[in-house]
Short mmCIF file of C-alpha atoms and ligand atoms in Angstrom, two decimals:
data_model
loop_
_atom_site.label_atom_id
_atom_site.label_comp_id
_atom_site.label_asym_id
_atom_site.label_seq_id
_atom_site.Cartn_x
_atom_site.Cartn_y
_atom_site.Cartn_z
CA MET A 1 -9.00 22.12 10.33
CA THR A 2 -9.43 18.26 12.44
CA ILE A 3 -8.04 15.52 10.29
CA ASP A 4 -10.48 12.60 8.65
CA ASN A 5 -8.80 9.45 9.64
CA ILE A 6 -10.51 6.40 7.49
CA ILE A 7 -8.05 3.98 9.72
CA LYS A 8 -7.71 4.36 13.36
CA ILE A 9 -5.10 1.60 14.76
CA ARG A 10 -4.90 1.37 19.00
CA ASN A 11 -3.02 -0.73 21.02
CA VAL A 12 -2.99 -3.79 18.15
CA SER A 13 -1.64 -6.69 19.28
CA PHE A 14 -1.16 -10.42 17.58
CA THR A 15 0.31 -13.45 17.92
CA TYR A 16 0.02 -16.42 15.65
CA PRO A 17 -1.06 -19.51 17.62
CA ASP A 18 2.00 -21.27 18.90
CA ALA A 19 4.19 -18.61 18.46
CA LYS A 20 6.28 -17.55 20.52
CA GLU A 21 6.82 -13.79 20.29
CA PRO A 22 3.76 -11.69 19.02
CA ALA A 23 3.53 -10.72 15.12
CA ILE A 24 2.24 -7.18 16.04
CA ASN A 25 3.01 -5.70 19.54
CA ASN A 26 1.33 -2.62 20.45
CA VAL A 27 0.63 -0.92 17.73
CA THR A 28 -1.04 2.18 17.33
CA PHE A 29 -1.39 4.63 13.99
CA ASP A 30 -3.90 6.76 11.86
CA ILE A 31 -4.29 6.83 8.47
CA GLU A 32 -5.95 9.93 6.50
CA ARG A 33 -8.84 9.66 4.30
CA GLY A 34 -7.44 10.01 0.92
CA SER A 35 -3.86 9.53 1.59
CA TRP A 36 -1.19 7.02 0.26
CA THR A 37 0.80 5.53 2.73
CA SER A 38 3.65 3.13 2.35
CA ILE A 39 5.29 0.35 4.90
CA ILE A 40 8.30 -0.55 4.74
CA GLY A 41 10.29 -3.31 7.11
CA HIS A 42 12.13 -5.99 6.53
CA ASN A 43 11.34 -9.67 6.09
CA GLY A 44 8.97 -10.81 8.70
CA SER A 45 8.40 -7.27 10.57
CA GLY A 46 4.58 -8.37 10.58
CA LYS A 47 3.61 -5.80 7.22
CA SER A 48 1.13 -8.29 6.57
CA THR A 49 0.01 -9.19 9.63
CA ILE A 50 -0.86 -5.88 10.58
CA ILE A 51 -2.78 -5.83 6.95
CA ARG A 52 -4.77 -8.70 7.56
CA LEU A 53 -5.76 -7.25 11.13
CA ILE A 54 -7.33 -4.49 9.55
CA ASN A 55 -9.43 -6.29 6.85
CA GLY A 56 -10.39 -8.92 9.60
CA LEU A 57 -8.65 -12.18 7.88
CA LEU A 58 -6.80 -12.11 11.33
CA ASP A 59 -9.03 -11.45 14.54
CA ALA A 60 -6.99 -9.73 16.92
CA GLY A 61 -9.50 -10.55 19.84
CA GLU A 62 -11.63 -7.80 21.64
CA ASN A 63 -10.76 -5.89 24.71
CA ALA A 64 -11.50 -2.35 25.86
CA ASN A 65 -7.88 -1.05 25.30
CA SER A 66 -7.52 -1.91 21.58
CA LYS A 67 -9.21 -1.30 18.93
CA ILE A 68 -9.55 -1.16 15.01
CA GLU A 69 -11.78 1.27 13.29
CA VAL A 70 -12.19 1.45 9.27
CA ASP A 71 -14.22 4.34 7.98
CA GLY A 72 -15.88 5.13 11.38
CA ILE A 73 -16.86 1.56 11.99
CA ARG A 74 -14.90 -0.41 14.93
CA LEU A 75 -14.03 -4.08 13.74
CA THR A 76 -15.74 -6.79 15.25
CA GLN A 77 -17.00 -10.14 14.22
CA LYS A 78 -20.21 -8.51 13.50
CA THR A 79 -18.85 -5.49 11.20
CA VAL A 80 -16.18 -7.88 9.64
CA TRP A 81 -18.06 -8.07 6.09
CA ASP A 82 -19.04 -4.56 6.44
CA ILE A 83 -15.70 -3.52 6.59
CA ARG A 84 -14.05 -5.84 3.59
CA ASN A 85 -16.25 -4.26 1.53
CA ARG A 86 -14.39 -0.90 2.24
CA VAL A 87 -11.23 -2.71 1.96
CA GLY A 88 -9.85 -4.28 -1.16
CA VAL A 89 -6.25 -6.08 -1.18
CA VAL A 90 -3.80 -6.93 -4.31
CA PHE A 91 -1.52 -9.65 -3.06
CA GLN A 92 2.00 -10.02 -4.44
CA ASN A 93 1.79 -13.35 -6.71
CA PRO A 94 -0.59 -12.25 -9.43
CA ASP A 95 -1.42 -15.97 -10.22
CA ASN A 96 -3.28 -16.74 -6.47
CA GLN A 97 -5.57 -13.95 -7.37
CA PHE A 98 -8.21 -15.44 -10.01
CA VAL A 99 -11.24 -17.67 -9.37
CA GLY A 100 -12.86 -16.94 -13.22
CA ALA A 101 -11.99 -18.23 -16.62
CA THR A 102 -11.96 -15.05 -18.26
CA VAL A 103 -10.80 -11.36 -17.26
CA ALA A 104 -14.42 -10.29 -17.45
CA ASP A 105 -15.86 -13.27 -15.35
CA ASP A 106 -12.72 -12.77 -12.76
CA VAL A 107 -13.76 -8.90 -12.47
CA ALA A 108 -17.33 -10.41 -11.94
CA PHE A 109 -16.60 -12.50 -9.05
CA GLY A 110 -16.61 -10.14 -6.16
CA LEU A 111 -19.77 -8.74 -6.95
CA GLU A 112 -21.89 -12.32 -7.70
CA ASN A 113 -20.81 -12.98 -4.15
CA ARG A 114 -21.96 -10.16 -2.94
CA GLY A 115 -25.39 -10.77 -4.37
CA VAL A 116 -25.10 -7.98 -7.30
CA SER A 117 -27.67 -8.80 -10.45
CA ARG A 118 -26.71 -9.47 -13.50
CA LEU A 119 -28.00 -6.43 -14.62
CA GLU A 120 -25.69 -4.16 -12.81
CA MET A 121 -22.94 -6.69 -13.23
CA MET A 122 -23.29 -6.10 -17.02
CA LYS A 123 -22.81 -2.29 -16.39
CA ILE A 124 -19.78 -2.26 -13.67
CA VAL A 125 -17.57 -4.91 -14.74
CA PRO A 126 -17.02 -3.20 -18.55
CA LYS A 127 -16.30 -0.11 -16.77
CA ALA A 128 -14.17 -1.76 -13.97
CA ILE A 129 -12.04 -3.40 -16.89
CA ALA A 130 -11.78 -0.19 -18.98
CA ALA A 131 -10.50 2.14 -15.68
CA VAL A 132 -7.66 -0.63 -15.45
CA GLY A 133 -7.45 -0.13 -19.52
CA MET A 134 -7.71 -4.15 -20.09
CA SER A 135 -10.76 -3.54 -22.23
CA GLU A 136 -9.70 -5.66 -25.19
CA TYR A 137 -8.77 -8.60 -22.93
CA ALA A 138 -12.20 -8.57 -21.23
CA ASP A 139 -12.72 -12.07 -22.83
CA SER A 140 -9.30 -13.44 -22.38
CA GLU A 141 -7.99 -16.26 -20.11
CA PRO A 142 -6.35 -14.67 -16.75
CA GLY A 143 -3.57 -17.23 -17.98
CA SER A 144 -2.43 -15.97 -20.63
CA LEU A 145 -1.60 -12.14 -19.48
CA SER A 146 1.26 -10.83 -17.98
CA GLY A 147 2.52 -10.24 -14.72
CA GLY A 148 1.16 -6.57 -14.93
CA GLN A 149 -1.84 -7.11 -16.76
CA LYS A 150 -3.01 -9.71 -13.81
CA GLN A 151 -2.56 -7.48 -11.23
CA ARG A 152 -3.97 -4.72 -13.11
CA VAL A 153 -7.42 -7.36 -13.64
CA ALA A 154 -6.60 -7.54 -9.85
CA ILE A 155 -7.08 -4.07 -9.36
CA ALA A 156 -10.64 -4.23 -11.46
CA GLY A 157 -11.93 -6.78 -9.20
CA ILE A 158 -11.08 -4.51 -6.36
CA ILE A 159 -12.34 -1.35 -8.00
CA ALA A 160 -15.81 -3.03 -8.71
CA ILE A 161 -16.47 -3.47 -5.10
CA LYS A 162 -16.03 0.19 -5.17
CA PRO A 163 -14.08 0.32 -1.82
CA LYS A 164 -13.07 3.06 -0.19
CA ILE A 165 -9.27 1.46 0.81
CA ILE A 166 -6.69 -0.29 -1.53
CA ILE A 167 -3.97 -2.11 0.30
CA LEU A 168 -1.07 -3.28 -2.02
CA ASP A 169 0.63 -5.90 -0.05
CA GLU A 170 4.17 -6.14 -2.53
CA ALA A 171 1.78 -6.09 -5.54
CA THR A 172 3.95 -5.04 -7.59
CA SER A 173 7.15 -7.15 -6.14
CA MET A 174 6.85 -9.72 -9.07
CA LEU A 175 6.53 -7.44 -11.98
CA ASP A 176 9.34 -6.01 -14.79
CA PRO A 177 9.89 -2.28 -14.50
CA ASP A 178 7.29 -1.37 -17.01
CA GLY A 179 4.78 -3.40 -15.21
CA ARG A 180 5.62 -2.21 -11.82
CA SER A 181 5.05 1.19 -12.81
CA GLN A 182 1.48 0.81 -14.79
CA VAL A 183 0.07 -0.89 -11.77
CA LEU A 184 1.81 1.81 -9.82
CA GLN A 185 -0.01 4.43 -12.06
CA ILE A 186 -2.90 2.78 -12.14
CA VAL A 187 -3.68 2.63 -8.45
CA GLN A 188 -2.64 6.29 -8.56
CA GLN A 189 -5.22 7.24 -11.19
CA MET A 190 -7.97 5.14 -9.08
CA LYS A 191 -6.76 7.35 -6.48
CA ASP A 192 -7.43 10.68 -7.73
CA LYS A 193 -10.25 9.55 -9.36
CA TYR A 194 -12.67 8.18 -6.30
CA GLY A 195 -10.85 9.82 -3.34
CA LEU A 196 -9.34 6.51 -2.29
CA THR A 197 -6.84 5.63 0.30
CA VAL A 198 -3.66 3.69 -0.71
CA ILE A 199 -1.95 1.81 1.53
CA ALA A 200 1.09 0.02 -0.49
CA ILE A 201 3.53 -2.42 1.22
CA THR A 202 7.00 -2.19 -0.64
CA HIS A 203 10.05 -3.05 -0.63
CA ASP A 204 10.87 -1.01 -3.55
CA ILE A 205 12.10 2.32 -1.63
CA ASP A 206 11.53 4.68 -4.66
CA GLU A 207 7.81 3.66 -4.82
CA THR A 208 7.62 5.64 -1.26
CA ALA A 209 8.10 8.87 -3.24
CA LEU A 210 4.72 8.18 -3.94
CA ALA A 211 3.49 8.21 -0.41
CA ASP A 212 2.40 10.77 1.79
CA GLN A 213 3.44 9.14 4.92
CA VAL A 214 5.85 6.49 5.44
CA LEU A 215 5.49 4.03 8.23
CA VAL A 216 8.65 1.67 9.39
CA MET A 217 7.64 -1.60 10.87
CA ASN A 218 10.34 -3.69 13.01
CA ASP A 219 9.42 -6.69 15.36
CA GLY A 220 5.88 -6.16 15.39
CA GLN A 221 5.47 -2.20 15.96
CA ILE A 222 6.14 0.81 13.97
CA VAL A 223 9.62 2.35 14.77
CA THR A 224 9.09 5.15 13.17
CA GLN A 225 6.27 7.37 10.84
CA GLY A 226 6.05 10.24 9.22
CA LYS A 227 6.24 11.99 5.53
CA PRO A 228 9.34 10.90 3.03
CA GLU A 229 11.58 13.25 3.04
CA SER A 230 11.57 13.07 6.92
CA VAL A 231 11.70 9.54 7.28
CA PHE A 232 14.11 9.33 5.05
CA LYS A 233 16.94 11.58 6.73
CA LYS A 234 16.74 9.12 9.37
CA THR A 235 19.61 7.06 7.55
CA LYS A 236 21.18 5.07 10.21
CA LEU A 237 17.78 4.27 12.01
CA LEU A 238 16.85 2.91 8.66
CA ASN A 239 20.53 1.21 8.18
CA GLU A 240 20.46 -0.20 11.39
CA LEU A 241 17.07 -1.86 10.09
CA GLY A 242 18.91 -3.20 7.22
CA LEU A 243 16.40 -0.91 5.16
CA THR A 244 17.99 0.56 1.88
CA VAL A 245 16.95 4.85 1.61
CA PRO A 246 16.09 5.97 -1.81
CA PHE A 247 18.88 6.84 -4.14
CA PHE A 248 19.03 10.48 -4.28
CA GLN A 249 18.77 10.38 -0.58
CA GLN A 250 21.85 8.69 -0.51
CA VAL A 251 23.44 11.01 -2.96
CA LYS A 252 22.22 14.22 -1.02
CA LYS A 253 23.73 12.78 2.36
CA ASP A 254 27.14 11.65 0.66
CA LEU A 255 27.54 15.31 -1.02
CA GLN A 256 26.61 16.95 2.47
CA SER A 257 29.23 14.83 4.40
CA ASN A 258 31.88 16.24 1.32
CA ALA A 259 31.24 19.92 2.33
CA ILE A 260 28.58 20.06 -0.93
CA ASN A 261 25.77 21.91 0.90
CA ILE A 262 22.27 20.78 -0.22
CA PRO A 263 19.27 22.80 0.79
CA ASN A 264 16.67 20.57 3.05
CA THR A 265 14.05 21.55 0.82
CA ILE A 266 15.27 19.37 -2.04
CA ASN A 267 13.74 16.31 -1.75
CA SER A 268 13.22 14.26 -4.77
CA GLU A 269 16.09 12.88 -7.52
CA LYS A 270 14.36 15.46 -9.95
CA GLU A 271 15.43 18.62 -7.75
CA LEU A 272 18.94 17.42 -6.95
CA ILE A 273 19.54 17.14 -10.19
CA ASN A 274 18.28 20.68 -11.23
CA TYR A 275 20.12 22.30 -8.48
CA LEU A 276 23.65 20.23 -8.75
CA CYS A 277 23.06 21.52 -12.44
CA GLN A 278 22.27 25.21 -11.25
CA LEU A 279 25.69 24.55 -8.98
CA ASN A 280 27.88 23.97 -11.90
CA SER A 281 26.58 26.76 -14.00
CA LYS A 282 27.62 29.07 -11.35
CA LYS A 283 31.18 28.20 -11.13
N1 ATP B 301 0.56 -17.88 9.22
C1 ATP B 301 1.48 -18.04 10.31
N2 ATP B 301 1.37 -18.48 11.39
C2 ATP B 301 2.51 -18.26 12.57
N3 ATP B 301 3.60 -17.34 12.14
C3 ATP B 301 3.40 -16.46 11.10
C4 ATP B 301 2.61 -16.77 9.83
N4 ATP B 301 2.35 -15.32 8.94
C5 ATP B 301 3.25 -14.67 9.48
N5 ATP B 301 4.14 -15.29 10.56
C6 ATP B 301 5.10 -14.70 11.46
O1 ATP B 301 4.92 -13.04 12.00
C7 ATP B 301 5.84 -12.41 12.00
C8 ATP B 301 5.30 -11.18 10.73
O2 ATP B 301 5.22 -12.03 9.74
P1 ATP B 301 4.53 -10.81 8.25
O3 ATP B 301 4.29 -12.12 7.12
O4 ATP B 301 3.51 -10.19 8.96
O5 ATP B 301 5.59 -10.30 7.94
P2 ATP B 301 6.04 -9.23 6.79
O6 ATP B 301 6.96 -8.18 7.02
O7 ATP B 301 5.23 -9.32 5.71
O8 ATP B 301 7.08 -10.07 5.97
P3 ATP B 301 7.35 -10.05 4.18
O9 ATP B 301 8.21 -9.34 3.93
O10 ATP B 301 8.46 -11.54 4.40
O11 ATP B 301 6.19 -10.27 3.63
C9 ATP B 301 6.77 -13.42 11.09
O12 ATP B 301 7.70 -13.41 12.31
C10 ATP B 301 6.02 -14.19 10.90
O13 ATP B 301 6.91 -15.33 10.82
MG1 MG B 302 4.31 -9.83 3.83
#
């Protein structure tokens, strides 16, 4: 079976005006339709820049060797709006994403911009707000909501546009643990319900457990990529890049280096706990 890649990035580079070094340096990768990809990397490694290139907020210029393709459409100045309808981005700061006076107005904003009729909007908006569990706040002022609720409203605004890809650029990093898990849960639900493709830039290493694929960036390049379990085995590389590995991976490694054999099939905290309990009961 051939793999259906919704995003194809080929040999893409980008240098900010006046910058000496490229922020993105000859990057190539694919993202499979319907998958969840986590992007990790230290500050300034190029994570946000690659996202801005994908939805055309930044322009890598056109040349024969490089391309950005989203949902089968090559990104050019002509197709940028077409592509933006397919890609919704939730940013880090919940307070910077509101334009409407009420939650409902805010969610309607993107539709209004796209010339959707009032009648259509009245159908779409309440559904999108319900999907993120915010119906009782439809008439509230966005400013009165918690950080997690604000991010859920931002997600509703994106869902209303019916995108194919949702990108979270550290969208949970300013939230408390409850807000964070609620937002991630909503995104997971939206992914399952609408077959969305998710790209999540994160500093929260445990969040990468949700991913099918992890991309690790450093100095504008992808230094390694793969399934979370294979990426997090590379503890030496990750440590060199100043990145932590998930807690259970670290425990597993420490046990292994103390001659306690943990099978490589153990790939989550829960599996590790179960395995250790079994070991203990066999003694
Ligand atoms: N608007 C800008 N103008 C000039 N240089 C920029 C601009 N935005 C980012 N850069 C530079 O480009 C490089 C990549 O930045 P980018 O914001 O993509 O990193 P990041 O991985 O998202 O970092 P963080 O984890 O801090 O969000 C950095 O060297 C940064 O200083
Ligand atoms: Mg960033």
